[in-house]
mmCIF file of N, CA and C in Angstrom:
data_model
loop_
_atom_site.group_PDB
_atom_site.id
_atom_site.type_symbol
_atom_site.label_atom_id
_atom_site.label_comp_id
_atom_site.label_asym_id
_atom_site.label_seq_id
_atom_site.Cartn_x
_atom_site.Cartn_y
_atom_site.Cartn_z
ATOM 1 N N MET A 335 -33.237 0.054 36.474
ATOM 2 C CA MET A 335 -34.928 -0.038 36.360
ATOM 3 C C MET A 335 -34.920 0.113 34.577
ATOM 4 N N SER A 336 -35.206 -0.585 34.113
ATOM 5 C CA SER A 336 -35.291 -1.081 32.659
ATOM 6 C C SER A 336 -36.791 -1.210 32.509
ATOM 7 N N LYS A 337 -36.777 -0.845 30.967
ATOM 8 C CA LYS A 337 -37.837 -0.840 30.664
ATOM 9 C C LYS A 337 -38.061 -1.830 29.479
ATOM 10 N N THR A 338 -39.177 -2.470 29.922
ATOM 11 C CA THR A 338 -39.944 -3.676 29.052
ATOM 12 C C THR A 338 -40.300 -3.195 27.705
ATOM 13 N N ILE A 339 -39.844 -3.852 26.482
ATOM 14 C CA ILE A 339 -40.288 -3.012 25.388
ATOM 15 C C ILE A 339 -41.875 -3.943 24.439
ATOM 16 N N GLN A 340 -42.893 -3.572 24.631
ATOM 17 C CA GLN A 340 -43.806 -4.354 23.834
ATOM 18 C C GLN A 340 -43.101 -5.097 22.274
ATOM 19 N N PRO A 341 -43.504 -6.088 21.922
ATOM 20 C CA PRO A 341 -43.600 -6.259 20.807
ATOM 21 C C PRO A 341 -43.986 -5.439 19.903
ATOM 22 N N SER A 342 -45.302 -4.538 19.982
ATOM 23 C CA SER A 342 -46.339 -3.640 19.200
ATOM 24 C C SER A 342 -45.357 -2.184 19.286
ATOM 25 N N GLU A 343 -44.641 -2.097 20.601
ATOM 26 C CA GLU A 343 -43.853 -1.097 20.673
ATOM 27 C C GLU A 343 -42.371 -0.881 19.698
ATOM 28 N N SER A 344 -41.732 -2.076 19.649
ATOM 29 C CA SER A 344 -40.477 -2.442 18.934
ATOM 30 C C SER A 344 -41.090 -2.043 17.153
ATOM 31 N N ARG A 345 -41.809 -2.590 16.681
ATOM 32 C CA ARG A 345 -42.737 -2.725 15.292
ATOM 33 C C ARG A 345 -42.320 -0.831 15.018
ATOM 34 N N GLN A 346 -42.900 -0.204 15.770
ATOM 35 C CA GLN A 346 -43.475 1.288 15.897
ATOM 36 C C GLN A 346 -41.819 1.685 16.028
ATOM 37 N N THR A 347 -40.980 1.645 16.709
ATOM 38 C CA THR A 347 -39.897 2.646 16.893
ATOM 39 C C THR A 347 -38.693 2.016 16.353
ATOM 40 N N ALA A 348 -38.622 0.402 15.450
ATOM 41 C CA ALA A 348 -37.948 -0.008 14.289
ATOM 42 C C ALA A 348 -36.954 1.156 13.324
ATOM 43 N N PRO A 349 -35.672 1.190 13.327
ATOM 44 C CA PRO A 349 -35.581 1.732 12.247
ATOM 45 C C PRO A 349 -35.572 1.045 10.976
ATOM 46 N N ALA A 350 -35.523 1.849 10.051
ATOM 47 C CA ALA A 350 -35.851 1.302 8.400
ATOM 48 C C ALA A 350 -34.855 -0.067 8.252
ATOM 49 N N GLY A 351 -35.503 -0.756 7.749
ATOM 50 C CA GLY A 351 -34.355 -1.887 7.584
ATOM 51 C C GLY A 351 -34.339 -2.988 8.607
ATOM 52 N N GLY A 352 -35.550 -3.349 9.306
ATOM 53 C CA GLY A 352 -35.670 -4.223 10.086
ATOM 54 C C GLY A 352 -35.346 -3.887 11.610
ATOM 55 N N LEU A 353 -35.914 -4.486 12.585
ATOM 56 C CA LEU A 353 -34.975 -4.449 13.973
ATOM 57 C C LEU A 353 -34.103 -3.619 14.157
ATOM 58 N N LEU A 354 -32.468 -4.251 13.906
ATOM 59 C CA LEU A 354 -31.485 -3.739 14.269
ATOM 60 C C LEU A 354 -31.205 -2.813 13.112
ATOM 61 N N GLY A 355 -31.616 -2.315 12.071
ATOM 62 C CA GLY A 355 -31.613 -1.265 11.131
ATOM 63 C C GLY A 355 -30.788 -2.084 9.920
ATOM 64 N N LEU A 356 -30.510 -3.457 10.074
ATOM 65 C CA LEU A 356 -30.050 -3.716 9.173
ATOM 66 C C LEU A 356 -30.626 -4.246 7.455
ATOM 67 N N MET A 357 -30.495 -3.498 6.423
ATOM 68 C CA MET A 357 -30.445 -3.606 5.038
ATOM 69 C C MET A 357 -29.492 -5.042 4.125
ATOM 70 N N SER A 358 -30.522 -5.409 3.145
ATOM 71 C CA SER A 358 -29.699 -6.509 2.524
ATOM 72 C C SER A 358 -28.875 -5.510 1.582
ATOM 73 N N VAL A 359 -28.094 -6.214 0.354
ATOM 74 C CA VAL A 359 -27.850 -5.356 -0.718
ATOM 75 C C VAL A 359 -28.910 -5.107 -1.746
ATOM 76 N N GLU A 360 -30.315 -5.685 -1.713
ATOM 77 C CA GLU A 360 -30.942 -4.981 -2.747
ATOM 78 C C GLU A 360 -31.382 -4.055 -2.733
ATOM 79 N N GLN A 361 -31.815 -3.915 -1.119
ATOM 80 C CA GLN A 361 -32.234 -2.660 0.055
ATOM 81 C C GLN A 361 -31.607 -1.779 -0.564
ATOM 82 N N VAL A 362 -30.200 -1.825 0.020
ATOM 83 C CA VAL A 362 -29.083 -0.736 -0.291
ATOM 84 C C VAL A 362 -29.027 0.166 -1.799
ATOM 85 N N ALA A 363 -29.109 -1.014 -2.965
ATOM 86 C CA ALA A 363 -28.872 -1.104 -4.315
ATOM 87 C C ALA A 363 -30.625 -0.115 -4.199
ATOM 88 N N GLN A 364 -31.813 -0.094 -4.272
ATOM 89 C CA GLN A 364 -32.782 0.519 -4.172
ATOM 90 C C GLN A 364 -32.746 2.074 -3.084
ATOM 91 N N GLU A 365 -32.312 1.781 -2.615
ATOM 92 C CA GLU A 365 -31.999 3.475 -1.693
ATOM 93 C C GLU A 365 -31.420 4.526 -2.000
ATOM 94 N N LEU A 366 -30.236 3.531 -2.778
ATOM 95 C CA LEU A 366 -29.200 4.690 -3.494
ATOM 96 C C LEU A 366 -28.997 4.442 -5.011
ATOM 97 N N GLY A 367 -30.069 4.112 -5.172
ATOM 98 C CA GLY A 367 -30.337 4.258 -6.907
ATOM 99 C C GLY A 367 -28.834 3.627 -7.623
ATOM 100 N N TYR A 368 -28.341 2.340 -7.058
ATOM 101 C CA TYR A 368 -27.506 1.611 -7.592
ATOM 102 C C TYR A 368 -27.651 0.495 -8.064
ATOM 103 N N SER A 369 -27.291 -0.155 -8.892
ATOM 104 C CA SER A 369 -27.408 -1.561 -9.108
ATOM 105 C C SER A 369 -27.088 -2.255 -8.252
ATOM 106 N N VAL A 370 -27.656 -3.564 -7.721
ATOM 107 C CA VAL A 370 -27.434 -4.389 -6.986
ATOM 108 C C VAL A 370 -25.400 -4.473 -7.408
ATOM 109 N N TRP A 371 -25.530 -5.126 -8.475
ATOM 110 C CA TRP A 371 -23.822 -5.448 -8.982
ATOM 111 C C TRP A 371 -22.520 -4.189 -8.656
ATOM 112 N N HIS A 372 -23.528 -2.882 -8.435
ATOM 113 C CA HIS A 372 -22.664 -1.712 -8.081
ATOM 114 C C HIS A 372 -22.279 -1.462 -6.868
ATOM 115 N N VAL A 373 -23.049 -2.440 -6.119
ATOM 116 C CA VAL A 373 -23.066 -2.225 -4.391
ATOM 117 C C VAL A 373 -22.032 -3.348 -3.989
ATOM 118 N N TYR A 374 -22.328 -4.321 -4.333
ATOM 119 C CA TYR A 374 -21.174 -5.574 -4.149
ATOM 120 C C TYR A 374 -19.724 -5.052 -4.975
ATOM 121 N N TYR A 375 -19.698 -4.383 -5.965
ATOM 122 C CA TYR A 375 -18.376 -3.878 -6.452
ATOM 123 C C TYR A 375 -17.766 -2.960 -5.545
ATOM 124 N N LEU A 376 -18.845 -2.661 -4.746
ATOM 125 C CA LEU A 376 -18.524 -1.076 -3.359
ATOM 126 C C LEU A 376 -17.569 -1.894 -2.496
ATOM 127 N N THR A 377 -18.908 -3.080 -2.166
ATOM 128 C CA THR A 377 -18.583 -3.694 -0.845
ATOM 129 C C THR A 377 -17.115 -4.396 -1.158
ATOM 130 N N SER A 378 -16.757 -4.911 -2.385
ATOM 131 C CA SER A 378 -15.359 -5.522 -2.553
ATOM 132 C C SER A 378 -14.546 -4.974 -2.643
ATOM 133 N N LYS A 379 -14.153 -3.865 -2.699
ATOM 134 C CA LYS A 379 -13.460 -2.866 -2.789
ATOM 135 C C LYS A 379 -13.337 -2.214 -1.663
ATOM 136 N N GLY A 380 -13.880 -2.217 -0.608
ATOM 137 C CA GLY A 380 -14.010 -1.261 1.237
ATOM 138 C C GLY A 380 -14.460 -0.323 1.086
ATOM 139 N N MET A 381 -15.532 0.040 -0.400
ATOM 140 C CA MET A 381 -15.572 1.440 -0.314
ATOM 141 C C MET A 381 -16.739 2.175 0.418
ATOM 142 N N ILE A 382 -17.496 1.265 1.106
ATOM 143 C CA ILE A 382 -19.089 1.814 1.509
ATOM 144 C C ILE A 382 -18.666 0.401 2.600
ATOM 145 N N PRO A 383 -19.595 0.758 3.659
ATOM 146 C CA PRO A 383 -19.168 0.038 5.364
ATOM 147 C C PRO A 383 -20.555 -0.949 5.064
ATOM 148 N N HIS A 384 -20.105 -2.341 5.385
ATOM 149 C CA HIS A 384 -21.036 -3.341 5.298
ATOM 150 C C HIS A 384 -20.061 -4.313 6.406
ATOM 151 N N LEU A 385 -21.505 -5.448 6.881
ATOM 152 C CA LEU A 385 -20.969 -6.852 7.680
ATOM 153 C C LEU A 385 -21.307 -8.136 6.635
ATOM 154 N N LYS A 386 -20.635 -8.973 7.444
ATOM 155 C CA LYS A 386 -21.003 -9.913 6.753
ATOM 156 C C LYS A 386 -21.530 -10.989 7.706
ATOM 157 N N VAL A 387 -22.607 -11.449 7.754
ATOM 158 C CA VAL A 387 -23.209 -12.255 8.729
ATOM 159 C C VAL A 387 -23.921 -13.543 7.605
ATOM 160 N N ASN A 388 -23.775 -14.339 8.647
ATOM 161 C CA ASN A 388 -24.661 -15.884 8.251
ATOM 162 C C ASN A 388 -24.231 -16.753 7.286
ATOM 163 N N GLY A 389 -23.113 -16.715 7.346
ATOM 164 C CA GLY A 389 -22.328 -17.600 6.169
ATOM 165 C C GLY A 389 -21.711 -16.550 4.598
ATOM 166 N N GLY A 390 -21.662 -15.179 5.528
ATOM 167 C CA GLY A 390 -20.778 -14.118 4.224
ATOM 168 C C GLY A 390 -22.122 -13.564 3.506
ATOM 169 N N ARG A 391 -23.021 -13.809 4.038
ATOM 170 C CA ARG A 391 -23.951 -12.778 3.466
ATOM 171 C C ARG A 391 -23.853 -11.409 4.223
ATOM 172 N N LEU A 392 -24.131 -9.987 3.125
ATOM 173 C CA LEU A 392 -23.296 -8.938 2.863
ATOM 174 C C LEU A 392 -24.984 -8.056 3.661
ATOM 175 N N ARG A 393 -24.826 -7.511 4.733
ATOM 176 C CA ARG A 393 -25.445 -6.117 5.275
ATOM 177 C C ARG A 393 -25.305 -5.339 5.917
ATOM 178 N N PHE A 394 -25.728 -4.125 6.041
ATOM 179 C CA PHE A 394 -25.839 -2.868 5.798
ATOM 180 C C PHE A 394 -26.524 -2.282 6.636
ATOM 181 N N VAL A 395 -25.779 -1.643 8.057
ATOM 182 C CA VAL A 395 -26.624 -0.819 8.616
ATOM 183 C C VAL A 395 -26.876 0.079 8.138
ATOM 184 N N ALA A 396 -28.454 0.809 8.028
ATOM 185 C CA ALA A 396 -29.024 1.791 7.910
ATOM 186 C C ALA A 396 -28.521 3.284 8.140
ATOM 187 N N SER A 397 -28.541 3.299 9.668
ATOM 188 C CA SER A 397 -27.315 4.725 10.101
ATOM 189 C C SER A 397 -26.117 5.062 9.144
ATOM 190 N N GLU A 398 -25.414 3.895 9.049
ATOM 191 C CA GLU A 398 -24.034 4.117 8.621
ATOM 192 C C GLU A 398 -24.082 4.093 7.031
ATOM 193 N N ILE A 399 -24.848 4.097 6.393
ATOM 194 C CA ILE A 399 -25.734 3.962 4.731
ATOM 195 C C ILE A 399 -25.580 5.185 4.450
ATOM 196 N N LEU A 400 -26.661 5.829 5.570
ATOM 197 C CA LEU A 400 -26.960 7.060 5.311
ATOM 198 C C LEU A 400 -25.987 7.948 5.609
ATOM 199 N N GLU A 401 -25.196 7.928 6.253
ATOM 200 C CA GLU A 401 -24.148 8.651 6.842
ATOM 201 C C GLU A 401 -22.932 8.691 5.452
ATOM 202 N N TRP A 402 -22.581 7.927 5.331
ATOM 203 C CA TRP A 402 -22.049 7.414 3.630
ATOM 204 C C TRP A 402 -22.442 8.486 2.658
ATOM 205 N N ALA A 403 -23.787 8.157 2.533
ATOM 206 C CA ALA A 403 -24.389 8.425 1.215
ATOM 207 C C ALA A 403 -24.550 10.130 1.591
ATOM 208 N N LYS A 404 -24.410 10.380 2.757
ATOM 209 C CA LYS A 404 -25.059 11.906 3.263
ATOM 210 C C LYS A 404 -23.010 12.540 2.368
ATOM 211 N N ALA A 405 -22.351 12.015 3.418
ATOM 212 C CA ALA A 405 -20.851 12.559 3.016
ATOM 213 C C ALA A 405 -20.468 11.944 1.895
ATOM 214 N N GLY A 406 -21.111 11.641 0.756
ATOM 215 C CA GLY A 406 -21.221 11.438 -0.964
ATOM 216 C C GLY A 406 -19.279 11.543 -1.139
ATOM 217 N N ARG A 407 -18.782 10.604 0.223
ATOM 218 C CA ARG A 407 -17.836 9.834 -0.103
ATOM 219 C C ARG A 407 -17.363 8.281 0.579
ATOM 220 N N ASN A 408 -16.095 7.923 0.205
ATOM 221 C CA ASN A 408 -15.975 6.745 0.785
ATOM 222 C C ASN A 408 -16.225 6.829 2.631
ATOM 223 N N ALA A 409 -16.331 5.216 2.961
ATOM 224 C CA ALA A 409 -16.547 5.306 4.467
ATOM 225 C C ALA A 409 -15.092 5.123 5.116
ATOM 226 N N ASN A 410 -14.261 5.187 3.932
ATOM 227 C CA ASN A 410 -12.853 4.048 4.517
ATOM 228 C C ASN A 410 -12.217 4.969 3.194
ATOM 229 N N THR A 411 -11.380 6.776 3.677
ATOM 230 C CA THR A 411 -10.918 7.584 2.573
ATOM 231 C C THR A 411 -9.133 7.242 3.080
ATOM 232 N N GLU A 412 -8.912 6.910 3.671
ATOM 233 C CA GLU A 412 -7.324 6.318 3.806
ATOM 234 C C GLU A 412 -7.477 5.015 2.878
ATOM 235 N N ARG A 413 -8.096 4.886 2.935
ATOM 236 C CA ARG A 413 -8.265 3.381 2.110
ATOM 237 C C ARG A 413 -7.587 3.301 0.811
ATOM 238 N N THR A 414 -8.693 4.202 0.230
ATOM 239 C CA THR A 414 -9.484 5.034 -1.128
ATOM 240 C C THR A 414 -7.418 5.547 -1.692
ATOM 241 N N THR A 415 -7.234 6.350 -0.638
ATOM 242 C CA THR A 415 -5.964 7.403 -1.027
ATOM 243 C C THR A 415 -4.919 5.951 -1.158
ATOM 244 N N GLU A 416 -4.637 5.240 -0.259
ATOM 245 C CA GLU A 416 -3.673 4.128 -0.699
ATOM 246 C C GLU A 416 -3.896 3.506 -1.729
ATOM 247 N N ILE A 417 -4.999 3.176 -2.148
ATOM 248 C CA ILE A 417 -5.324 2.564 -2.962
ATOM 249 C C ILE A 417 -4.726 3.336 -4.517
ATOM 250 N N GLU A 418 -5.658 5.081 -4.758
ATOM 251 C CA GLU A 418 -5.061 5.280 -5.620
ATOM 252 C C GLU A 418 -3.362 5.756 -5.726
ATOM 253 N N ALA A 419 -2.864 5.584 -4.632
ATOM 254 C CA ALA A 419 -1.439 6.186 -4.331
ATOM 255 C C ALA A 419 -0.655 4.907 -4.899
ATOM 256 N N MET A 420 -0.939 3.499 -4.709
ATOM 257 C CA MET A 420 -0.421 2.364 -5.373
ATOM 258 C C MET A 420 -1.046 2.094 -7.091
ATOM 259 N N ALA A 421 -2.206 3.008 -7.365
ATOM 260 C CA ALA A 421 -2.346 2.519 -8.584
ATOM 261 C C ALA A 421 -1.551 3.082 -9.724
ATOM 262 N N GLU A 422 -1.305 4.770 -8.853
ATOM 263 C CA GLU A 422 -0.142 5.505 -9.479
ATOM 264 C C GLU A 422 1.020 5.143 -9.697
ATOM 265 N N ALA A 423 1.440 4.412 -8.349
ATOM 266 C CA ALA A 423 2.487 4.047 -8.663
ATOM 267 C C ALA A 423 3.416 3.211 -9.613
ATOM 268 N N LYS A 424 2.047 1.807 -9.639
ATOM 269 C CA LYS A 424 2.315 0.410 -10.865
ATOM 270 C C LYS A 424 2.196 1.433 -12.041
ATOM 271 N N LEU A 425 0.974 2.530 -12.110
ATOM 272 C CA LEU A 425 1.591 2.760 -13.827
ATOM 273 C C LEU A 425 2.606 4.024 -13.717
ATOM 274 N N GLN A 426 3.471 4.287 -13.225
ATOM 275 C CA GLN A 426 4.603 4.910 -12.949
ATOM 276 C C GLN A 426 5.653 4.084 -13.496
ATOM 277 N N GLU A 427 5.507 2.773 -12.690
ATOM 278 C CA GLU A 427 6.255 1.710 -12.908
ATOM 279 C C GLU A 427 5.916 1.176 -14.514
ATOM 280 N N MET A 428 5.408 0.939 -14.382
ATOM 281 C CA MET A 428 4.670 0.662 -16.617
ATOM 282 C C MET A 428 5.178 1.373 -17.469
ATOM 283 N N LYS A 429 4.956 2.923 -16.935
ATOM 284 C CA LYS A 429 5.539 3.457 -18.109
ATOM 285 C C LYS A 429 7.159 3.247 -18.047
ATOM 286 N N ALA A 430 7.500 3.383 -16.898
ATOM 287 C CA ALA A 430 9.236 3.150 -16.988
ATOM 288 C C ALA A 430 9.421 2.023 -17.725
ATOM 289 N N LYS A 431 9.155 0.621 -17.454
ATOM 290 C CA LYS A 431 9.090 -0.522 -18.278
ATOM 291 C C LYS A 431 9.000 -0.223 -19.644
ATOM 292 N N SER A 432 8.158 0.603 -20.058
ATOM 293 C CA SER A 432 7.812 0.734 -21.337
ATOM 294 C C SER A 432 8.675 1.639 -21.900
ATOM 295 N N LYS A 433 9.297 2.588 -21.626
ATOM 296 C CA LYS A 433 10.287 3.480 -22.063
ATOM 297 C C LYS A 433 11.535 2.186 -21.948
ATOM 298 N N ALA A 434 12.258 2.180 -20.997
ATOM 299 C CA ALA A 434 13.434 0.867 -21.015
ATOM 300 C C ALA A 434 13.141 -0.010 -22.489
ATOM 301 N N LYS A 435 12.041 -1.018 -22.086
ATOM 302 C CA LYS A 435 12.373 -1.531 -23.602
ATOM 303 C C LYS A 435 11.985 -0.759 -24.657
ATOM 304 N N ARG A 436 11.791 0.626 -25.078
ATOM 305 C CA ARG A 436 11.610 0.846 -26.475
ATOM 306 C C ARG A 436 13.423 1.051 -26.464
ATOM 307 N N GLN A 437 13.842 1.794 -25.040
ATOM 308 C CA GLN A 437 15.041 1.886 -25.817
ATOM 309 C C GLN A 437 15.666 1.042 -25.604
ATOM 310 N N ARG A 438 15.820 -0.218 -24.725
ATOM 311 C CA ARG A 438 16.440 -1.206 -25.585
ATOM 312 C C ARG A 438 16.437 -2.031 -27.076
ATOM 313 N N LYS A 439 15.172 -1.679 -27.693
ATOM 314 C CA LYS A 439 15.017 -2.013 -28.726
ATOM 315 C C LYS A 439 15.660 -0.905 -29.824
ATOM 316 N N GLY A 440 15.561 -0.133 -29.549
ATOM 317 C CA GLY A 440 15.906 1.071 -30.595
ATOM 318 C C GLY A 440 17.599 0.648 -30.372
ATOM 319 N N ALA A 441 18.278 0.733 -29.196
ATOM 320 C CA ALA A 441 19.696 0.283 -29.269
ATOM 321 C C ALA A 441 20.434 -1.391 -29.893
ATOM 322 N N LYS A 442 19.173 -2.485 -29.685
ATOM 323 C CA LYS A 442 19.810 -3.346 -30.889
ATOM 324 C C LYS A 442 19.390 -3.251 -32.495
ATOM 325 N N SER A 443 18.570 -2.121 -32.820
ATOM 326 C CA SER A 443 18.324 -1.955 -34.152
ATOM 327 C C SER A 443 19.497 -1.362 -34.655
ATOM 328 N N ASN A 444 20.354 0.107 -33.801
ATOM 329 C CA ASN A 444 21.613 0.499 -33.645
ATOM 330 C C ASN A 444 22.750 -0.302 -33.822
ATOM 331 N N VAL A 445 22.662 -1.467 -33.395
ATOM 332 C CA VAL A 445 23.426 -2.964 -33.091
ATOM 333 C C VAL A 445 23.685 -3.422 -34.489
ATOM 334 N N ALA A 446 22.393 -4.363 -35.064
ATOM 335 C CA ALA A 446 22.153 -4.330 -35.666
ATOM 336 C C ALA A 446 22.710 -3.771 -37.273
ATOM 337 N N SER A 447 22.318 -2.271 -37.444
ATOM 338 C CA SER A 447 22.385 -1.968 -38.499
ATOM 339 C C SER A 447 24.323 -1.322 -39.005
ATOM 340 N N VAL A 448 24.830 -1.326 -38.017
ATOM 341 C CA VAL A 448 26.538 -1.387 -37.840
ATOM 342 C C VAL A 448 26.842 -2.328 -38.220
#
């Protein structure tokens, strides 16, 4: 026994953001108080839940955005932790290379002065 939803009912009960609860980048930016650019940045880093539809257009499920905003953190915490670990490892690698380069440079100047 399924209930047929009349068009007037669907308009009254539809979640914010349309019948499927989908929001555009502009709508998400306005609701969260971010710039459109920042929303694109968050999606490019996988830090905000999103969908790509109609040839790559970004859409957001209103309920997921609400949960994400309430949590006050990334929907994908594990990925963020992984990225932070990779950044820290790269920083340590760069520091080690810089130190080794300074040591080699110092060794060359000692040999040249002899």
